[in-house]
Coordinates of C-alpha atoms and ligand atoms in Angstrom, one line a residue:
M1 CA 41.0 21.9 7.4
P2 CA 44.7 20.9 8.2
H3 CA 47.3 20.6 5.8
R4 CA 48.1 16.9 6.3
R5 CA 44.4 16.2 5.6
L6 CA 44.3 18.1 2.2
A7 CA 47.7 16.3 0.7
F8 CA 46.0 13.3 1.8
V9 CA 42.7 14.2 0.1
L10 CA 44.4 15.7 -3.2
I11 CA 47.0 13.0 -3.6
C12 CA 44.3 10.4 -3.0
A13 CA 41.5 12.3 -5.9
C14 CA 44.7 12.0 -8.3
A15 CA 44.9 8.6 -7.6
C16 CA 41.0 8.2 -7.7
G17 CA 40.7 9.6 -11.1
I18 CA 41.8 6.6 -12.9
A19 CA 40.0 4.3 -10.7
P20 CA 37.0 3.8 -12.2
R21 CA 38.5 2.5 -15.5
A22 CA 40.5 -0.3 -13.2
A23 CA 37.1 -0.8 -11.2
A24 CA 35.0 -1.5 -14.5
A25 CA 35.0 -5.1 -16.1
P26 CA 38.3 -5.4 -18.0
R27 CA 38.5 -3.5 -21.4
Q28 CA 39.7 -5.6 -24.6
T29 CA 41.0 -3.9 -27.8
P30 CA 38.4 -3.4 -30.1
R31 CA 38.6 -4.9 -33.2
I32 CA 38.4 -2.8 -36.3
L33 CA 38.2 -3.5 -39.6
L34 CA 40.7 -0.8 -41.2
D35 CA 40.4 -2.4 -45.0
Q36 CA 37.1 -1.8 -45.5
P37 CA 35.5 1.3 -47.3
A38 CA 36.3 4.7 -45.4
R39 CA 32.4 4.9 -44.4
A40 CA 32.6 1.4 -43.1
V41 CA 35.7 2.5 -40.8
E42 CA 34.1 5.4 -39.8
Y43 CA 30.7 3.9 -38.9
Q44 CA 33.1 1.3 -36.5
L45 CA 34.8 3.7 -35.0
N46 CA 31.8 5.9 -34.4
R47 CA 30.0 3.2 -32.5
L48 CA 32.9 3.1 -29.9
T49 CA 32.6 4.5 -26.6
E50 CA 35.5 7.1 -26.0
D51 CA 37.1 5.0 -23.8
E52 CA 37.1 2.2 -26.3
L53 CA 38.4 4.5 -29.1
T54 CA 41.5 5.2 -27.0
L55 CA 42.1 1.4 -26.8
V56 CA 42.7 1.0 -30.5
E57 CA 45.4 -0.2 -32.5
R58 CA 47.3 2.2 -34.3
N59 CA 50.6 3.3 -35.8
P60 CA 51.6 6.8 -36.7
G61 CA 53.3 5.3 -39.8
E62 CA 50.4 3.8 -41.2
A63 CA 48.4 5.7 -43.7
K64 CA 45.4 3.1 -42.8
Y65 CA 45.3 3.8 -39.2
R66 CA 44.8 7.5 -40.5
P67 CA 41.0 6.7 -39.3
V68 CA 41.7 6.3 -36.1
Y69 CA 43.5 9.6 -35.5
V70 CA 40.9 11.5 -37.0
A71 CA 38.3 10.0 -34.6
L72 CA 40.7 10.4 -31.6
L73 CA 41.4 14.2 -32.6
T74 CA 37.3 14.8 -33.2
R75 CA 35.9 13.0 -30.2
K76 CA 36.0 13.8 -26.2
V77 CA 39.2 12.2 -24.9
P78 CA 42.0 13.0 -22.8
P79 CA 44.2 15.3 -23.8
N80 CA 47.3 13.8 -24.6
F81 CA 45.6 11.4 -26.9
R82 CA 44.3 14.2 -28.7
D83 CA 47.9 15.6 -28.6
E84 CA 49.3 12.5 -30.0
A85 CA 46.5 12.1 -32.9
L86 CA 47.6 15.4 -33.8
A87 CA 51.2 14.8 -34.0
A88 CA 50.2 11.7 -36.4
L89 CA 47.7 13.3 -38.8
V90 CA 50.7 16.0 -39.4
K91 CA 53.2 13.4 -40.3
L92 CA 50.6 11.2 -42.2
D93 CA 49.2 14.3 -44.1
K94 CA 52.1 16.0 -44.5
S95 CA 50.4 19.2 -43.4
T96 CA 50.6 21.6 -40.8
R97 CA 48.7 21.5 -37.5
A98 CA 46.5 24.5 -38.2
R99 CA 45.1 22.9 -41.0
V100 CA 44.8 19.6 -39.3
L101 CA 42.9 21.3 -36.6
V102 CA 40.7 23.5 -38.8
D103 CA 40.2 20.0 -40.9
A104 CA 39.1 18.3 -37.9
L105 CA 36.7 21.0 -36.4
A106 CA 34.5 20.1 -39.7
R107 CA 33.8 16.5 -38.6
V108 CA 33.6 17.3 -34.6
R109 CA 29.9 16.1 -33.9
P110 CA 27.4 19.3 -33.0
E111 CA 26.7 18.4 -29.9
D112 CA 30.3 18.0 -28.1
T113 CA 31.0 21.6 -28.1
I114 CA 33.8 21.1 -25.3
V115 CA 36.0 19.1 -28.1
A116 CA 35.5 22.4 -30.6
D117 CA 36.3 24.5 -27.9
K118 CA 39.7 22.5 -27.3
L119 CA 40.5 22.3 -31.0
I120 CA 40.1 26.4 -31.1
A121 CA 42.1 27.0 -28.4
L122 CA 44.9 24.3 -29.3
L123 CA 44.4 26.5 -32.9
L124 CA 44.7 29.9 -31.3
A125 CA 47.6 28.6 -29.2
E126 CA 49.8 28.5 -32.5
P127 CA 52.0 30.9 -33.1
P128 CA 50.7 34.1 -35.3
A129 CA 53.7 33.3 -37.9
A130 CA 52.3 29.6 -38.4
L131 CA 49.2 31.0 -38.9
K132 CA 50.2 33.6 -41.3
A133 CA 52.0 30.7 -43.2
D134 CA 48.8 28.9 -43.4
R135 CA 46.5 31.7 -43.9
A136 CA 45.7 31.2 -47.8
A137 CA 44.7 27.8 -47.5
I138 CA 42.5 28.4 -44.5
A139 CA 40.8 31.1 -46.3
Q140 CA 40.4 29.0 -49.3
T141 CA 39.1 26.0 -46.7
L142 CA 36.5 28.6 -45.7
D143 CA 35.3 29.8 -49.1
T144 CA 33.6 26.2 -49.3
A145 CA 33.0 25.2 -45.8
S146 CA 29.8 25.1 -43.9
A147 CA 30.5 23.2 -40.8
P148 CA 29.5 25.7 -37.6
F149 CA 32.9 24.7 -35.5
A150 CA 35.2 25.2 -38.5
L151 CA 33.9 28.2 -39.6
R152 CA 34.3 29.0 -35.9
G153 CA 38.1 27.7 -35.6
G154 CA 38.6 29.2 -39.0
Y155 CA 37.6 32.4 -38.7
A156 CA 39.5 33.0 -35.5
A157 CA 42.4 31.7 -37.1
L158 CA 42.5 34.3 -39.5
I159 CA 41.9 36.7 -37.4
F160 CA 44.9 35.9 -35.1
A161 CA 46.9 35.6 -38.3
D162 CA 46.4 38.9 -39.2
G163 CA 46.5 40.4 -35.7
Q164 CA 43.4 42.0 -36.6
P165 CA 39.8 41.3 -37.1
D166 CA 38.7 43.7 -40.6
A167 CA 40.0 40.7 -43.2
A168 CA 38.1 38.1 -41.7
W169 CA 35.0 40.2 -41.0
Q170 CA 34.9 41.1 -45.0
L171 CA 35.2 37.9 -45.8
A172 CA 32.8 35.9 -43.5
A173 CA 30.1 38.9 -44.6
K174 CA 30.0 37.4 -48.0
H175 CA 29.0 34.4 -47.1
E176 CA 25.4 33.0 -45.9
G177 CA 25.8 32.2 -42.2
H178 CA 29.4 32.8 -41.7
L179 CA 29.3 36.3 -39.7
A180 CA 27.7 34.8 -37.2
E181 CA 29.9 32.2 -36.6
L182 CA 32.2 34.3 -36.5
M183 CA 31.0 35.9 -33.5
R184 CA 30.0 32.8 -31.7
A185 CA 34.1 32.3 -32.2
I186 CA 34.6 35.1 -30.0
P187 CA 34.3 33.6 -26.4
N188 CA 36.8 31.2 -28.2
M189 CA 39.6 34.0 -27.9
P190 CA 41.6 34.2 -24.9
A191 CA 40.8 36.6 -22.8
T192 CA 44.3 37.7 -22.3
G193 CA 47.4 39.1 -24.4
D194 CA 46.8 39.2 -27.8
G195 CA 43.1 37.6 -28.1
A196 CA 42.0 40.1 -25.4
K197 CA 43.1 42.8 -28.1
L198 CA 41.5 41.5 -30.9
R199 CA 38.1 41.0 -28.8
A200 CA 37.9 44.7 -28.0
Q201 CA 38.5 45.6 -31.7
L202 CA 35.7 43.3 -32.4
F203 CA 33.0 45.8 -30.2
T204 CA 32.4 47.9 -32.9
P205 CA 31.6 46.0 -36.1
V206 CA 29.6 43.7 -33.6
S207 CA 27.7 46.3 -31.9
A208 CA 26.9 47.4 -35.3
L209 CA 25.0 44.7 -36.4
I210 CA 23.2 44.5 -33.0
A211 CA 22.1 48.1 -33.6
D212 CA 21.0 47.6 -37.1
G213 CA 19.4 44.5 -36.1
K214 CA 17.4 43.6 -39.5
D215 CA 18.6 40.0 -39.3
A216 CA 17.4 38.1 -36.6
A217 CA 19.6 35.6 -36.3
L218 CA 22.6 37.6 -37.0
T219 CA 21.5 39.7 -33.8
A220 CA 21.1 37.1 -31.5
A221 CA 24.4 36.1 -32.8
A222 CA 25.9 39.6 -32.3
L223 CA 24.0 39.8 -28.6
G224 CA 25.5 36.6 -27.6
A225 CA 29.2 37.9 -28.6
V226 CA 29.4 41.8 -27.0
G227 CA 29.5 40.8 -23.7
Y228 CA 33.3 38.9 -24.8
T229 CA 34.1 41.6 -26.2
R230 CA 34.3 44.5 -24.5
A231 CA 33.1 43.9 -20.8
D232 CA 32.3 47.0 -19.2
A233 CA 29.1 49.0 -18.1
A234 CA 28.4 50.5 -21.3
T235 CA 28.3 46.3 -23.1
F236 CA 25.9 45.8 -19.4
D237 CA 23.6 49.0 -20.6
L238 CA 23.5 47.8 -24.2
L239 CA 22.3 44.1 -23.5
A240 CA 20.2 45.4 -20.7
Q241 CA 18.2 47.6 -23.3
A242 CA 18.2 44.8 -26.0
V243 CA 16.3 42.2 -22.9
A244 CA 14.0 45.2 -22.7
R245 CA 13.4 45.8 -26.1
T246 CA 13.4 42.4 -27.9
S247 CA 10.5 40.5 -28.1
D248 CA 12.9 37.8 -29.9
A249 CA 13.6 34.9 -27.1
A250 CA 16.9 33.4 -28.8
A251 CA 18.0 37.2 -28.7
R252 CA 17.1 37.4 -25.6
S253 CA 18.9 34.3 -23.8
A254 CA 21.7 35.2 -26.1
A255 CA 22.1 38.5 -24.5
V256 CA 21.4 37.2 -21.0
R257 CA 24.5 34.5 -21.9
S258 CA 26.5 37.3 -23.2
L259 CA 25.9 39.5 -19.8
Q260 CA 27.0 36.7 -18.0
A261 CA 30.6 37.5 -19.3
I262 CA 31.0 40.9 -17.8
P263 CA 32.2 40.3 -14.2
E264 CA 29.7 41.8 -11.5
A265 CA 32.2 44.4 -10.3
A266 CA 31.5 46.0 -13.8
W267 CA 27.6 46.2 -13.8
P268 CA 26.5 49.4 -13.1
P269 CA 24.5 49.5 -10.4
A270 CA 21.6 52.0 -11.2
S271 CA 20.6 49.7 -14.1
I272 CA 20.6 46.5 -12.3
A273 CA 17.1 46.8 -11.0
A274 CA 15.7 48.1 -14.4
L275 CA 17.2 44.7 -15.8
A276 CA 16.0 42.6 -13.0
R277 CA 12.5 44.2 -13.5
A278 CA 12.5 43.5 -17.2
I279 CA 13.6 40.2 -16.8
V280 CA 10.4 39.5 -14.7
T281 CA 8.1 41.1 -17.3
K282 CA 9.8 39.6 -20.5
V283 CA 9.5 36.2 -18.8
G284 CA 5.6 36.7 -17.4
E285 CA 4.8 37.2 -20.8
L286 CA 5.8 33.7 -22.0
P287 CA 3.4 30.6 -21.4
A288 CA 3.8 28.4 -18.3
A289 CA 5.0 25.5 -20.1
Q290 CA 7.9 27.7 -21.9
R291 CA 8.7 28.9 -18.7
T292 CA 10.7 25.7 -17.6
E293 CA 12.6 25.1 -20.7
A294 CA 16.6 25.5 -20.1
D295 CA 16.8 28.9 -21.8
A296 CA 13.9 30.8 -19.7
L297 CA 15.2 28.9 -16.3
D298 CA 18.6 30.4 -16.9
V299 CA 17.4 34.0 -17.6
I300 CA 15.6 33.8 -14.7
Q301 CA 18.2 32.2 -12.6
F302 CA 20.5 35.3 -13.9
G303 CA 17.4 37.6 -12.9
D304 CA 17.8 36.1 -9.0
K305 CA 21.5 37.1 -9.7
L306 CA 20.3 40.1 -10.6
A307 CA 17.8 40.8 -7.8
A308 CA 20.2 39.7 -4.8
R309 CA 22.3 43.0 -5.9
V310 CA 18.9 45.2 -5.5
P311 CA 19.0 46.3 -1.8
G312 CA 15.8 47.0 0.5
A313 CA 11.9 46.5 -0.6
D314 CA 12.4 46.6 -4.2
G315 CA 15.3 43.7 -4.4
A316 CA 12.3 41.8 -1.9
A317 CA 9.7 42.4 -4.3
L318 CA 11.4 41.7 -7.7
R319 CA 12.8 37.9 -5.9
R320 CA 9.3 37.5 -4.7
D321 CA 8.8 38.2 -8.7
L322 CA 10.9 35.9 -9.7
R323 CA 10.2 33.3 -7.8
A324 CA 6.3 33.6 -8.7
L325 CA 7.5 33.0 -12.6
G326 CA 8.2 29.4 -11.7
V327 CA 10.5 26.5 -10.8
R328 CA 13.5 27.7 -8.7
V329 CA 16.8 27.1 -10.6
V330 CA 20.5 26.5 -8.7
R331 CA 23.4 26.9 -11.2
I332 CA 26.5 25.2 -9.7
Q333 CA 29.2 24.8 -11.5
T334 CA 32.6 22.9 -10.6
L335 CA 36.1 25.0 -10.4
P336 CA 38.6 23.7 -12.9
E337 CA 41.6 21.7 -11.1
K338 CA 39.9 23.1 -7.8
L339 CA 37.8 20.2 -6.4
S340 CA 35.4 22.9 -5.7
F341 CA 32.1 23.6 -6.5
D342 CA 31.6 27.5 -6.5
V343 CA 28.5 27.5 -4.4
R344 CA 29.0 27.1 -0.9
W345 CA 25.5 27.6 0.3
F346 CA 22.0 28.2 -1.1
A347 CA 18.8 28.9 0.4
V348 CA 15.2 26.9 -0.9
E349 CA 11.7 27.5 0.3
A350 CA 10.3 23.9 2.0
G351 CA 8.1 21.7 -0.3
K352 CA 9.1 23.8 -3.3
P353 CA 10.1 22.6 -6.5
I354 CA 13.5 23.1 -7.7
Q355 CA 16.4 22.5 -10.5
I356 CA 20.0 22.3 -9.7
A357 CA 22.0 22.3 -12.8
L358 CA 25.3 21.0 -12.2
V359 CA 27.6 22.3 -14.7
N360 CA 31.1 20.7 -15.1
A361 CA 33.6 22.8 -16.2
D362 CA 36.4 20.4 -14.9
A363 CA 38.1 18.0 -16.5
M364 CA 37.2 15.6 -14.0
P365 CA 34.0 13.6 -13.7
H366 CA 31.7 15.0 -10.8
N367 CA 28.5 14.4 -9.2
L368 CA 25.9 16.1 -7.2
I369 CA 24.1 14.5 -4.0
V370 CA 21.7 16.2 -1.9
G371 CA 21.1 14.3 1.3
A372 CA 19.8 14.9 5.2
P373 CA 21.2 17.0 7.3
G374 CA 24.5 16.0 9.1
S375 CA 24.7 13.2 6.6
L376 CA 28.3 14.8 4.5
E377 CA 30.6 12.3 5.8
A378 CA 28.4 8.7 5.9
L379 CA 27.4 9.8 1.9
G380 CA 30.9 11.0 1.0
T381 CA 32.6 7.4 2.1
A382 CA 29.8 5.4 1.4
G383 CA 29.7 6.8 -2.1
G384 CA 33.3 7.2 -2.8
A385 CA 33.9 3.1 -1.5
M386 CA 31.4 1.9 -4.1
P387 CA 33.3 0.4 -7.4
M388 CA 32.5 1.8 -10.6
T389 CA 29.5 0.6 -11.9
T390 CA 29.2 -1.2 -15.4
D391 CA 25.5 -0.6 -15.3
P392 CA 24.8 2.3 -17.7
A393 CA 21.0 2.6 -15.3
V394 CA 23.0 2.9 -12.3
K395 CA 24.0 5.9 -11.0
P396 CA 27.9 5.6 -10.0
F397 CA 29.0 6.3 -6.2
V398 CA 25.5 7.1 -5.0
P399 CA 25.1 5.1 -1.9
D400 CA 21.9 3.2 -1.4
S401 CA 20.7 5.1 1.7
P402 CA 17.6 7.0 3.1
Q403 CA 19.8 9.7 3.6
V404 CA 20.2 10.2 -0.2
I405 CA 17.4 12.9 -1.2
A406 CA 18.3 13.2 -4.8
A407 CA 21.3 12.5 -7.0
T408 CA 22.8 13.2 -10.6
N409 CA 24.7 11.0 -12.7
L410 CA 28.4 11.3 -13.2
V411 CA 28.7 14.3 -15.2
K412 CA 31.6 14.6 -17.9
E413 CA 33.9 17.4 -18.4
G414 CA 31.2 20.4 -20.3
D415 CA 28.8 18.9 -19.8
T416 CA 25.5 20.4 -17.3
E417 CA 23.1 17.9 -15.6
R418 CA 19.6 19.1 -14.3
L419 CA 18.4 17.5 -11.5
A420 CA 14.8 18.5 -10.5
L421 CA 13.5 17.9 -6.9
T422 CA 11.0 19.1 -4.7
A423 CA 12.5 20.6 -1.6
P424 CA 11.9 18.8 1.6
K425 CA 9.3 19.7 3.7
V426 CA 11.0 19.9 7.0
P427 CA 13.7 23.3 7.4
G428 CA 17.1 22.6 8.0
E429 CA 20.7 22.5 6.8
Y430 CA 20.5 19.7 4.0
I431 CA 24.0 19.0 2.3
F432 CA 24.8 18.5 -0.9
V433 CA 28.5 16.7 -2.2
C434 CA 30.4 15.2 -4.9
T435 CA 30.7 11.1 -3.7
F436 CA 33.2 10.9 -6.6
P437 CA 36.3 9.1 -4.5
G438 CA 38.2 11.3 -2.5
H439 CA 35.7 14.5 -3.3
W440 CA 33.9 15.3 -0.7
V441 CA 35.7 16.4 1.8
R442 CA 36.3 19.7 -0.7
M443 CA 33.3 18.9 -2.8
Y444 CA 30.2 19.9 -0.5
G445 CA 27.6 22.5 0.7
V446 CA 25.0 23.0 2.5
M447 CA 21.3 23.8 1.1
L448 CA 19.4 25.7 3.1
V449 CA 15.8 24.8 3.2
V450 CA 13.3 27.7 5.1
E451 CA 9.5 27.3 6.3
S452 CA 9.4 30.5 3.9
L453 CA 11.7 32.4 1.7
D454 CA 10.1 35.9 2.1
A455 CA 10.3 35.5 5.9
W456 CA 13.7 34.2 5.9
E457 CA 14.8 37.0 3.3
A458 CA 13.4 39.6 5.9
K459 CA 15.8 38.0 8.7
P460 CA 18.7 35.7 7.1
T461 CA 20.4 33.1 9.0
V462 CA 23.8 31.6 7.6
P463 CA 24.1 27.6 7.8
V464 CA 26.7 26.0 9.0
D465 CA 29.6 24.5 7.6
P466 CA 29.5 20.6 7.9
M467 CA 33.3 20.3 7.6
T468 CA 34.3 23.3 9.6
K469 CA 31.3 23.3 12.3
Q470 CA 31.5 27.0 11.4
P471 CA 28.6 29.3 9.8
F472 CA 30.1 29.9 6.2
T473 CA 31.9 33.2 5.7
S474 CA 30.6 33.6 1.9
A475 CA 27.7 31.8 0.0
R476 CA 30.4 31.2 -3.0
N477 CA 33.8 29.8 -3.6
Ligands
LIG1 CU1 34.1 15.8 -7.7

């Protein structure tokens, strides 16, 4: 793409990031009755959308606005509001950032994992000296805490305060359910610097729990964590053995999630085919209805990823057997701050059911439309020119066009939408695109529909990039 065009797109994308709000119906400052009992105030704030919440009147100098700041800190709002709320609560409570964050984590809604992740990231970014100064207070909170996110953040903070995991681990072991949450915090620890060192130190206690295997919930949590401690070939083998051995579906999907943390370059080549085969066997043992549940689909999709690395007839047989297990799942993730999808093209079989899981890892909302061959520009420009709808039943930026085959809603940061569709009966190079204003020139790809995947795999072809008109040079970004 010429540079000038790229610059235009990026500027447009930035401007468009705020466009939907401007185009929506005029927003009024929501009125909150702050002199009501605490629970009534909370109830009023809970009913507001995130957008409305950011408009509520507030003043960091007055205690009556405290619930507004608590709501802002614990809901899915842009980072500037989170920072504002954190500073206000430190002031109002005469507290520290670390203590305010641990308290806030206890109030985050269970489905708002993304908010918990952000608060834990803020907590772990505190200087070790600050965490050390708050260590006793945090440990005391943990003594009586039960909210999973508070436990996650609290134990991670202790580990960072101590510069080693032993004391926090011993404390967690004294309380029912706490060790599992400590282990769920491991993916939250930064993968570089001190975080990486602490993650590696957690390999020994976590893998000991897997070897022990007595408590099913604890074993599943350990399997889910170990891939984030040492992301190497030995851990791959340990997890592969667990997948082959376990009859517990929760443990199996935890192990697969953990395996996804291990970079493909570290996969031991000799173990890949056996793990893919184990996945075929294990998923095959599930009743058909269970195979289409999200967890099983993720396991099948990981099996596809493994099978793609197995050469020759063995690989082809694995891919065929995986396909026979159920619905084809294509996971497409947005790349944070890159304005692109991780997948550039993928192949599906004509007339077969597929599911596209759109995972939005970016701070900006995105959608995904599957369209007819050659419709990229038409759908991208028509969708992007639409005003933001205020009707929650209407999918934003989806043009009313016969070229649209399927479309997701606008997916918010941290959310996943699963789009089920039947691949078109006519083979061809169909497109997929994000039609959020300005995004289509970078956020697009091709869904190659082929008559028979078996035949295509025997003699694969590469589709043409609809923007450059050249064959794609890779299937992923
Ligand atoms: Cu987009």
